[in-house]
Amino acid sequence: ETGVTQTPRHLVMGMTNKKSLKCEQHLGHNAMYWYKQSAKKPLELMFVYNFKEQTENNSVPSRFSPECPNSSHLFLHLHTLQPEDSALYLCASSQETGNIQYFGAGTRLSVL
Amino acid sequence: EDQVTQSPEALRLQEGESSSLNCSYTVSGLRGLFWYRQDPGKGPEFLFTLYSAGEEKEKERLKATITKKESFLHITAPKPEDSATYLCAVRSLSPGNTGKLIFGQGTTLQVKP
């Protein structure tokens, strides 16, 4: 498998649920990113990891908790989300931070 | 503050009708301007990177150009399969910038046969 793979593709959860989004990159990159994409809004950067270390948290609420166990895997743990958190969550990777970013297909999240 | 504005928000063309998409940017030192294409239900797909005024890149019916204030994505004789949302992003030299990209809101292009 090549590129950036995200699972699941679709997720529906209640406000009290706990779920996790998974991202895996097969490109040998060192940096990984989480973005939120809402309708009619620009992509919002959430977190940046470089060599497994978090280098940026863009004032994201604590109900979103990222985890990067190695340079190939990135998780986003979700708990007690709000309906306004419904969006497309995109993972990306790049050789180094600031280089060309390659995106996964995203997870479409609906919070009921 | 770094800013990226894309126009128009939406564009409808007939097949074969050439046009241009605009990306205006304000950054504290440009370290790269990126164009992406995004199809519905998919993640953005990288198209081009431009680094300095006067640079041009081409791919099939697409040509990207850049000045010190804006970039254009020119679409020549578009086909229905060119229908997508086109995103522009910049990387800047702003203090504290860890290399993150600042995205515009995108232009949604529809090409009718």
PDB file of C-alpha atoms in Angstrom:
ATOM      1  CA  GLU A   1       0.000   0.000   0.000  1.00  0.00           C
ATOM      2  CA  THR A   2       1.267   3.453  -0.862  1.00  0.00           C
ATOM      3  CA  GLY A   3       0.573   7.037   0.151  1.00  0.00           C
ATOM      4  CA  VAL A   4      -1.373   8.142   3.195  1.00  0.00           C
ATOM      5  CA  THR A   5      -4.172   5.908   4.500  1.00  0.00           C
ATOM      6  CA  GLN A   6      -6.856   7.032   6.924  1.00  0.00           C
ATOM      7  CA  THR A   7      -9.364   4.871   8.784  1.00  0.00           C
ATOM      8  CA  PRO A   8     -12.234   4.863   9.233  1.00  0.00           C
ATOM      9  CA  ARG A   9     -13.520   6.784   6.204  1.00  0.00           C
ATOM     10  CA  HIS A  10     -16.778   7.614   7.930  1.00  0.00           C
ATOM     11  CA  LEU A  11     -17.613   7.858  11.627  1.00  0.00           C
ATOM     12  CA  VAL A  12     -20.806   8.724  13.461  1.00  0.00           C
ATOM     13  CA  MET A  13     -20.544   9.200  17.193  1.00  0.00           C
ATOM     14  CA  GLY A  14     -22.564  10.501  20.066  1.00  0.00           C
ATOM     15  CA  MET A  15     -21.365  13.328  22.242  1.00  0.00           C
ATOM     16  CA  THR A  16     -20.414  10.943  25.058  1.00  0.00           C
ATOM     17  CA  ASN A  17     -18.545   8.406  22.932  1.00  0.00           C
ATOM     18  CA  LYS A  18     -14.802   7.868  22.707  1.00  0.00           C
ATOM     19  CA  LYS A  19     -13.334   7.014  19.330  1.00  0.00           C
ATOM     20  CA  SER A  20      -9.998   7.228  17.512  1.00  0.00           C
ATOM     21  CA  LEU A  21      -8.960   8.165  14.002  1.00  0.00           C
ATOM     22  CA  LYS A  22      -5.948   6.441  12.507  1.00  0.00           C
ATOM     23  CA  CYS A  23      -3.480   7.629   9.882  1.00  0.00           C
ATOM     24  CA  GLU A  24      -0.618   5.654   8.347  1.00  0.00           C
ATOM     25  CA  GLN A  25       1.887   6.913   5.791  1.00  0.00           C
ATOM     26  CA  HIS A  26       3.963   4.687   3.534  1.00  0.00           C
ATOM     27  CA  LEU A  27       6.140   7.463   2.090  1.00  0.00           C
ATOM     28  CA  GLY A  28       9.040   7.389   4.524  1.00  0.00           C
ATOM     29  CA  HIS A  29       8.238  10.913   5.709  1.00  0.00           C
ATOM     30  CA  ASN A  30       9.228  12.426   9.044  1.00  0.00           C
ATOM     31  CA  ALA A  31       6.435  14.954   9.600  1.00  0.00           C
ATOM     32  CA  MET A  32       2.729  14.278  10.038  1.00  0.00           C
ATOM     33  CA  TYR A  33      -0.239  16.616  10.396  1.00  0.00           C
ATOM     34  CA  TRP A  34      -3.905  16.678  11.408  1.00  0.00           C
ATOM     35  CA  TYR A  35      -6.242  19.156   9.687  1.00  0.00           C
ATOM     36  CA  LYS A  36      -9.936  19.931  10.115  1.00  0.00           C
ATOM     37  CA  GLN A  37     -11.940  20.834   7.019  1.00  0.00           C
ATOM     38  CA  SER A  38     -15.386  22.364   7.519  1.00  0.00           C
ATOM     39  CA  ALA A  39     -17.735  23.503   4.773  1.00  0.00           C
ATOM     40  CA  LYS A  40     -16.869  26.891   3.267  1.00  0.00           C
ATOM     41  CA  LYS A  41     -13.799  27.285   5.508  1.00  0.00           C
ATOM     42  CA  PRO A  42     -10.088  26.951   4.777  1.00  0.00           C
ATOM     43  CA  LEU A  43      -8.269  23.900   6.063  1.00  0.00           C
ATOM     44  CA  GLU A  44      -7.456  24.415   9.729  1.00  0.00           C
ATOM     45  CA  LEU A  45      -4.183  22.981  10.967  1.00  0.00           C
ATOM     46  CA  MET A  46      -4.655  21.175  14.275  1.00  0.00           C
ATOM     47  CA  PHE A  47      -1.390  19.420  15.147  1.00  0.00           C
ATOM     48  CA  VAL A  48       2.081  18.928  13.697  1.00  0.00           C
ATOM     49  CA  TYR A  49       4.478  16.132  14.571  1.00  0.00           C
ATOM     50  CA  ASN A  50       8.095  16.059  13.438  1.00  0.00           C
ATOM     51  CA  PHE A  51      10.144  12.923  14.172  1.00  0.00           C
ATOM     52  CA  LYS A  52       7.367  11.807  16.597  1.00  0.00           C
ATOM     53  CA  GLU A  53       7.567  15.050  18.588  1.00  0.00           C
ATOM     54  CA  GLN A  54       4.647  17.455  18.630  1.00  0.00           C
ATOM     55  CA  THR A  55       5.835  20.792  17.286  1.00  0.00           C
ATOM     56  CA  GLU A  56       2.539  22.607  16.955  1.00  0.00           C
ATOM     57  CA  ASN A  57      -0.825  22.585  18.688  1.00  0.00           C
ATOM     58  CA  ASN A  58      -3.014  25.182  17.042  1.00  0.00           C
ATOM     59  CA  SER A  59      -5.117  25.954  20.145  1.00  0.00           C
ATOM     60  CA  VAL A  60      -7.107  22.771  19.723  1.00  0.00           C
ATOM     61  CA  PRO A  61      -9.625  21.877  22.486  1.00  0.00           C
ATOM     62  CA  SER A  62      -8.496  19.098  24.823  1.00  0.00           C
ATOM     63  CA  ARG A  63     -11.326  16.833  23.641  1.00  0.00           C
ATOM     64  CA  PHE A  64      -8.991  16.150  20.693  1.00  0.00           C
ATOM     65  CA  SER A  65      -5.893  14.228  21.778  1.00  0.00           C
ATOM     66  CA  PRO A  66      -3.212  13.307  19.229  1.00  0.00           C
ATOM     67  CA  GLU A  67      -0.748  10.446  19.502  1.00  0.00           C
ATOM     68  CA  CYS A  68       2.262   9.737  17.307  1.00  0.00           C
ATOM     69  CA  PRO A  69       3.951   6.441  18.309  1.00  0.00           C
ATOM     70  CA  ASN A  70       6.351   6.528  15.334  1.00  0.00           C
ATOM     71  CA  SER A  71       6.963   8.511  12.155  1.00  0.00           C
ATOM     72  CA  SER A  72       4.565   6.332  10.154  1.00  0.00           C
ATOM     73  CA  HIS A  73       1.509   6.393  12.398  1.00  0.00           C
ATOM     74  CA  LEU A  74      -0.662   9.162  13.763  1.00  0.00           C
ATOM     75  CA  PHE A  75      -3.818   8.912  15.827  1.00  0.00           C
ATOM     76  CA  LEU A  76      -6.465  11.407  16.877  1.00  0.00           C
ATOM     77  CA  HIS A  77      -8.354  10.353  19.995  1.00  0.00           C
ATOM     78  CA  LEU A  78     -11.801  11.877  20.351  1.00  0.00           C
ATOM     79  CA  HIS A  79     -13.953  12.195  23.474  1.00  0.00           C
ATOM     80  CA  THR A  80     -17.019  14.209  24.513  1.00  0.00           C
ATOM     81  CA  LEU A  81     -17.179  15.960  21.170  1.00  0.00           C
ATOM     82  CA  GLN A  82     -19.666  18.661  20.227  1.00  0.00           C
ATOM     83  CA  PRO A  83     -21.894  18.783  17.120  1.00  0.00           C
ATOM     84  CA  GLU A  84     -19.749  21.635  15.747  1.00  0.00           C
ATOM     85  CA  ASP A  85     -16.835  19.192  15.611  1.00  0.00           C
ATOM     86  CA  SER A  86     -18.534  17.454  12.685  1.00  0.00           C
ATOM     87  CA  ALA A  87     -16.179  17.869   9.740  1.00  0.00           C
ATOM     88  CA  LEU A  88     -13.732  16.119   7.438  1.00  0.00           C
ATOM     89  CA  TYR A  89     -10.521  15.306   9.314  1.00  0.00           C
ATOM     90  CA  LEU A  90      -7.492  15.068   7.086  1.00  0.00           C
ATOM     91  CA  CYS A  91      -4.087  13.606   7.803  1.00  0.00           C
ATOM     92  CA  ALA A  92      -1.018  14.630   5.821  1.00  0.00           C
ATOM     93  CA  SER A  93       2.679  13.843   5.790  1.00  0.00           C
ATOM     94  CA  SER A  94       5.813  15.472   4.403  1.00  0.00           C
ATOM     95  CA  GLN A  95       9.506  14.706   4.241  1.00  0.00           C
ATOM     96  CA  GLU A  96      10.234  17.586   6.610  1.00  0.00           C
ATOM     97  CA  THR A  97       7.925  20.264   8.015  1.00  0.00           C
ATOM     98  CA  GLY A  98       7.296  22.869   5.339  1.00  0.00           C
ATOM     99  CA  ASN A  99       7.869  20.526   2.420  1.00  0.00           C
ATOM    100  CA  ILE A 100       5.121  19.344   0.086  1.00  0.00           C
ATOM    101  CA  GLN A 101       2.371  17.713   2.130  1.00  0.00           C
ATOM    102  CA  TYR A 102       0.598  14.607   0.887  1.00  0.00           C
ATOM    103  CA  PHE A 103      -2.909  14.032   2.153  1.00  0.00           C
ATOM    104  CA  GLY A 104      -5.030  11.047   2.987  1.00  0.00           C
ATOM    105  CA  ALA A 105      -8.650  10.751   1.871  1.00  0.00           C
ATOM    106  CA  GLY A 106      -9.923  11.902   5.248  1.00  0.00           C
ATOM    107  CA  THR A 107     -12.418  10.716   7.851  1.00  0.00           C
ATOM    108  CA  ARG A 108     -15.897  12.225   7.598  1.00  0.00           C
ATOM    109  CA  LEU A 109     -16.993  12.676  11.223  1.00  0.00           C
ATOM    110  CA  SER A 110     -20.564  13.323  12.314  1.00  0.00           C
ATOM    111  CA  VAL A 111     -21.263  14.101  15.963  1.00  0.00           C
ATOM    112  CA  LEU A 112     -24.870  13.641  16.998  1.00  0.00           C
TER     113      LEU A 112
ATOM    114  CA  GLU B   1      -0.487  38.109   9.867  1.00  0.00           C
ATOM    115  CA  ASP B   2      -0.164  35.683   6.970  1.00  0.00           C
ATOM    116  CA  GLN B   3      -3.267  35.572   4.768  1.00  0.00           C
ATOM    117  CA  VAL B   4      -4.411  33.759   1.651  1.00  0.00           C
ATOM    118  CA  THR B   5      -7.539  34.736  -0.314  1.00  0.00           C
ATOM    119  CA  GLN B   6      -8.821  32.840  -3.324  1.00  0.00           C
ATOM    120  CA  SER B   7     -11.246  34.097  -5.954  1.00  0.00           C
ATOM    121  CA  PRO B   8     -13.723  33.447  -7.275  1.00  0.00           C
ATOM    122  CA  GLU B   9     -15.337  31.179  -4.702  1.00  0.00           C
ATOM    123  CA  ALA B  10     -17.041  29.237  -7.497  1.00  0.00           C
ATOM    124  CA  LEU B  11     -16.552  29.141 -11.259  1.00  0.00           C
ATOM    125  CA  ARG B  12     -18.657  27.478 -13.905  1.00  0.00           C
ATOM    126  CA  LEU B  13     -17.174  27.007 -17.374  1.00  0.00           C
ATOM    127  CA  GLN B  14     -18.198  25.337 -20.574  1.00  0.00           C
ATOM    128  CA  GLU B  15     -15.885  22.649 -21.847  1.00  0.00           C
ATOM    129  CA  GLY B  16     -13.099  24.349 -23.791  1.00  0.00           C
ATOM    130  CA  GLU B  17     -13.640  27.751 -22.171  1.00  0.00           C
ATOM    131  CA  SER B  18     -10.283  28.829 -20.716  1.00  0.00           C
ATOM    132  CA  SER B  19     -10.087  30.841 -17.494  1.00  0.00           C
ATOM    133  CA  SER B  20      -7.927  31.640 -14.465  1.00  0.00           C
ATOM    134  CA  LEU B  21      -8.213  31.178 -10.713  1.00  0.00           C
ATOM    135  CA  ASN B  22      -6.645  33.739  -8.413  1.00  0.00           C
ATOM    136  CA  CYS B  23      -4.765  33.326  -5.127  1.00  0.00           C
ATOM    137  CA  SER B  24      -3.775  36.563  -3.366  1.00  0.00           C
ATOM    138  CA  TYR B  25      -1.384  36.272  -0.451  1.00  0.00           C
ATOM    139  CA  THR B  26       0.157  38.407   2.269  1.00  0.00           C
ATOM    140  CA  VAL B  27       3.107  36.807   4.029  1.00  0.00           C
ATOM    141  CA  SER B  28       6.257  37.823   5.844  1.00  0.00           C
ATOM    142  CA  GLY B  29       8.607  36.311   3.310  1.00  0.00           C
ATOM    143  CA  LEU B  30       7.362  33.595   1.007  1.00  0.00           C
ATOM    144  CA  ARG B  31       8.921  30.165   1.334  1.00  0.00           C
ATOM    145  CA  GLY B  32       6.630  28.472  -1.133  1.00  0.00           C
ATOM    146  CA  LEU B  33       3.175  28.669  -2.666  1.00  0.00           C
ATOM    147  CA  PHE B  34       1.368  25.381  -3.198  1.00  0.00           C
ATOM    148  CA  TRP B  35      -1.595  24.479  -5.426  1.00  0.00           C
ATOM    149  CA  TYR B  36      -3.742  21.452  -4.641  1.00  0.00           C
ATOM    150  CA  ARG B  37      -6.769  19.870  -6.285  1.00  0.00           C
ATOM    151  CA  GLN B  38      -9.501  18.316  -4.142  1.00  0.00           C
ATOM    152  CA  ASP B  39     -12.252  16.079  -5.475  1.00  0.00           C
ATOM    153  CA  PRO B  40     -15.444  15.535  -3.445  1.00  0.00           C
ATOM    154  CA  GLY B  41     -14.927  13.036  -0.642  1.00  0.00           C
ATOM    155  CA  LYS B  42     -11.155  12.951  -1.128  1.00  0.00           C
ATOM    156  CA  GLY B  43      -8.107  14.611   0.315  1.00  0.00           C
ATOM    157  CA  PRO B  44      -6.204  17.375  -1.497  1.00  0.00           C
ATOM    158  CA  GLU B  45      -3.883  16.208  -4.265  1.00  0.00           C
ATOM    159  CA  PHE B  46      -0.644  18.144  -4.800  1.00  0.00           C
ATOM    160  CA  LEU B  47      -0.297  19.965  -8.137  1.00  0.00           C
ATOM    161  CA  PHE B  48       2.487  22.580  -8.043  1.00  0.00           C
ATOM    162  CA  THR B  49       4.938  24.472  -5.868  1.00  0.00           C
ATOM    163  CA  LEU B  50       6.135  27.973  -6.789  1.00  0.00           C
ATOM    164  CA  TYR B  51       8.891  29.766  -4.905  1.00  0.00           C
ATOM    165  CA  SER B  52       9.557  33.149  -6.488  1.00  0.00           C
ATOM    166  CA  ALA B  53       7.970  35.815  -8.696  1.00  0.00           C
ATOM    167  CA  GLY B  54       8.113  34.964 -12.369  1.00  0.00           C
ATOM    168  CA  GLU B  55       8.205  31.215 -11.873  1.00  0.00           C
ATOM    169  CA  GLU B  56       5.810  29.073 -13.915  1.00  0.00           C
ATOM    170  CA  LYS B  57       4.833  25.402 -13.729  1.00  0.00           C
ATOM    171  CA  GLU B  58       2.689  23.398 -16.147  1.00  0.00           C
ATOM    172  CA  LYS B  59       0.831  20.113 -16.071  1.00  0.00           C
ATOM    173  CA  GLU B  60      -1.511  19.092 -18.874  1.00  0.00           C
ATOM    174  CA  ARG B  61      -4.160  21.842 -19.130  1.00  0.00           C
ATOM    175  CA  LEU B  62      -3.000  23.636 -15.969  1.00  0.00           C
ATOM    176  CA  LYS B  63      -0.395  26.358 -15.685  1.00  0.00           C
ATOM    177  CA  ALA B  64       0.529  28.096 -12.440  1.00  0.00           C
ATOM    178  CA  THR B  65       2.196  31.509 -12.319  1.00  0.00           C
ATOM    179  CA  ILE B  66       3.212  33.797  -9.478  1.00  0.00           C
ATOM    180  CA  THR B  67       3.969  37.461  -8.731  1.00  0.00           C
ATOM    181  CA  LYS B  68       5.002  39.059  -5.440  1.00  0.00           C
ATOM    182  CA  LYS B  69       1.358  39.373  -4.366  1.00  0.00           C
ATOM    183  CA  GLU B  70      -0.656  36.701  -6.150  1.00  0.00           C
ATOM    184  CA  SER B  71      -0.647  33.451  -8.031  1.00  0.00           C
ATOM    185  CA  PHE B  72      -2.836  32.332 -10.894  1.00  0.00           C
ATOM    186  CA  LEU B  73      -3.905  28.886 -11.951  1.00  0.00           C
ATOM    187  CA  HIS B  74      -4.670  29.077 -15.655  1.00  0.00           C
ATOM    188  CA  ILE B  75      -6.883  26.360 -17.108  1.00  0.00           C
ATOM    189  CA  THR B  76      -6.691  26.001 -20.875  1.00  0.00           C
ATOM    190  CA  ALA B  77      -9.533  24.287 -22.754  1.00  0.00           C
ATOM    191  CA  PRO B  78     -10.870  22.588 -19.616  1.00  0.00           C
ATOM    192  CA  LYS B  79     -12.658  19.255 -19.669  1.00  0.00           C
ATOM    193  CA  PRO B  80     -15.391  18.002 -17.309  1.00  0.00           C
ATOM    194  CA  GLU B  81     -12.802  15.911 -15.469  1.00  0.00           C
ATOM    195  CA  ASP B  82     -11.096  19.148 -14.388  1.00  0.00           C
ATOM    196  CA  SER B  83     -14.108  19.856 -12.160  1.00  0.00           C
ATOM    197  CA  ALA B  84     -12.851  20.019  -8.563  1.00  0.00           C
ATOM    198  CA  THR B  85     -11.996  22.431  -5.777  1.00  0.00           C
ATOM    199  CA  TYR B  86      -8.600  24.053  -6.219  1.00  0.00           C
ATOM    200  CA  LEU B  87      -6.751  25.058  -3.061  1.00  0.00           C
ATOM    201  CA  CYS B  88      -3.878  27.491  -2.675  1.00  0.00           C
ATOM    202  CA  ALA B  89      -1.543  27.486   0.343  1.00  0.00           C
ATOM    203  CA  VAL B  90       1.563  29.409   1.384  1.00  0.00           C
ATOM    204  CA  ARG B  91       4.484  28.746   3.686  1.00  0.00           C
ATOM    205  CA  SER B  92       6.037  31.859   5.187  1.00  0.00           C
ATOM    206  CA  LEU B  93       9.124  33.048   7.029  1.00  0.00           C
ATOM    207  CA  SER B  94       6.973  34.492   9.835  1.00  0.00           C
ATOM    208  CA  PRO B  95       8.602  34.302  13.284  1.00  0.00           C
ATOM    209  CA  GLY B  96       7.638  31.102  15.038  1.00  0.00           C
ATOM    210  CA  ASN B  97       6.347  29.500  11.844  1.00  0.00           C
ATOM    211  CA  THR B  98       7.236  25.838  12.068  1.00  0.00           C
ATOM    212  CA  GLY B  99       6.734  25.340   8.372  1.00  0.00           C
ATOM    213  CA  LYS B 100       2.972  25.088   8.461  1.00  0.00           C
ATOM    214  CA  LEU B 101       0.891  25.899   5.410  1.00  0.00           C
ATOM    215  CA  ILE B 102      -1.761  28.615   5.409  1.00  0.00           C
ATOM    216  CA  PHE B 103      -4.634  27.626   3.114  1.00  0.00           C
ATOM    217  CA  GLY B 104      -7.152  29.720   1.207  1.00  0.00           C
ATOM    218  CA  GLN B 105     -10.793  28.747   1.182  1.00  0.00           C
ATOM    219  CA  GLY B 106     -10.598  27.305  -2.328  1.00  0.00           C
ATOM    220  CA  THR B 107     -12.249  27.813  -5.707  1.00  0.00           C
ATOM    221  CA  THR B 108     -14.801  25.230  -6.785  1.00  0.00           C
ATOM    222  CA  LEU B 109     -14.628  24.728 -10.530  1.00  0.00           C
ATOM    223  CA  GLN B 110     -17.405  23.096 -12.527  1.00  0.00           C
ATOM    224  CA  VAL B 111     -16.823  22.361 -16.209  1.00  0.00           C
ATOM    225  CA  LYS B 112     -19.925  21.479 -18.184  1.00  0.00           C
ATOM    226  CA  PRO B 113     -19.777  19.373 -21.357  1.00  0.00           C
TER     227      PRO B 113
END
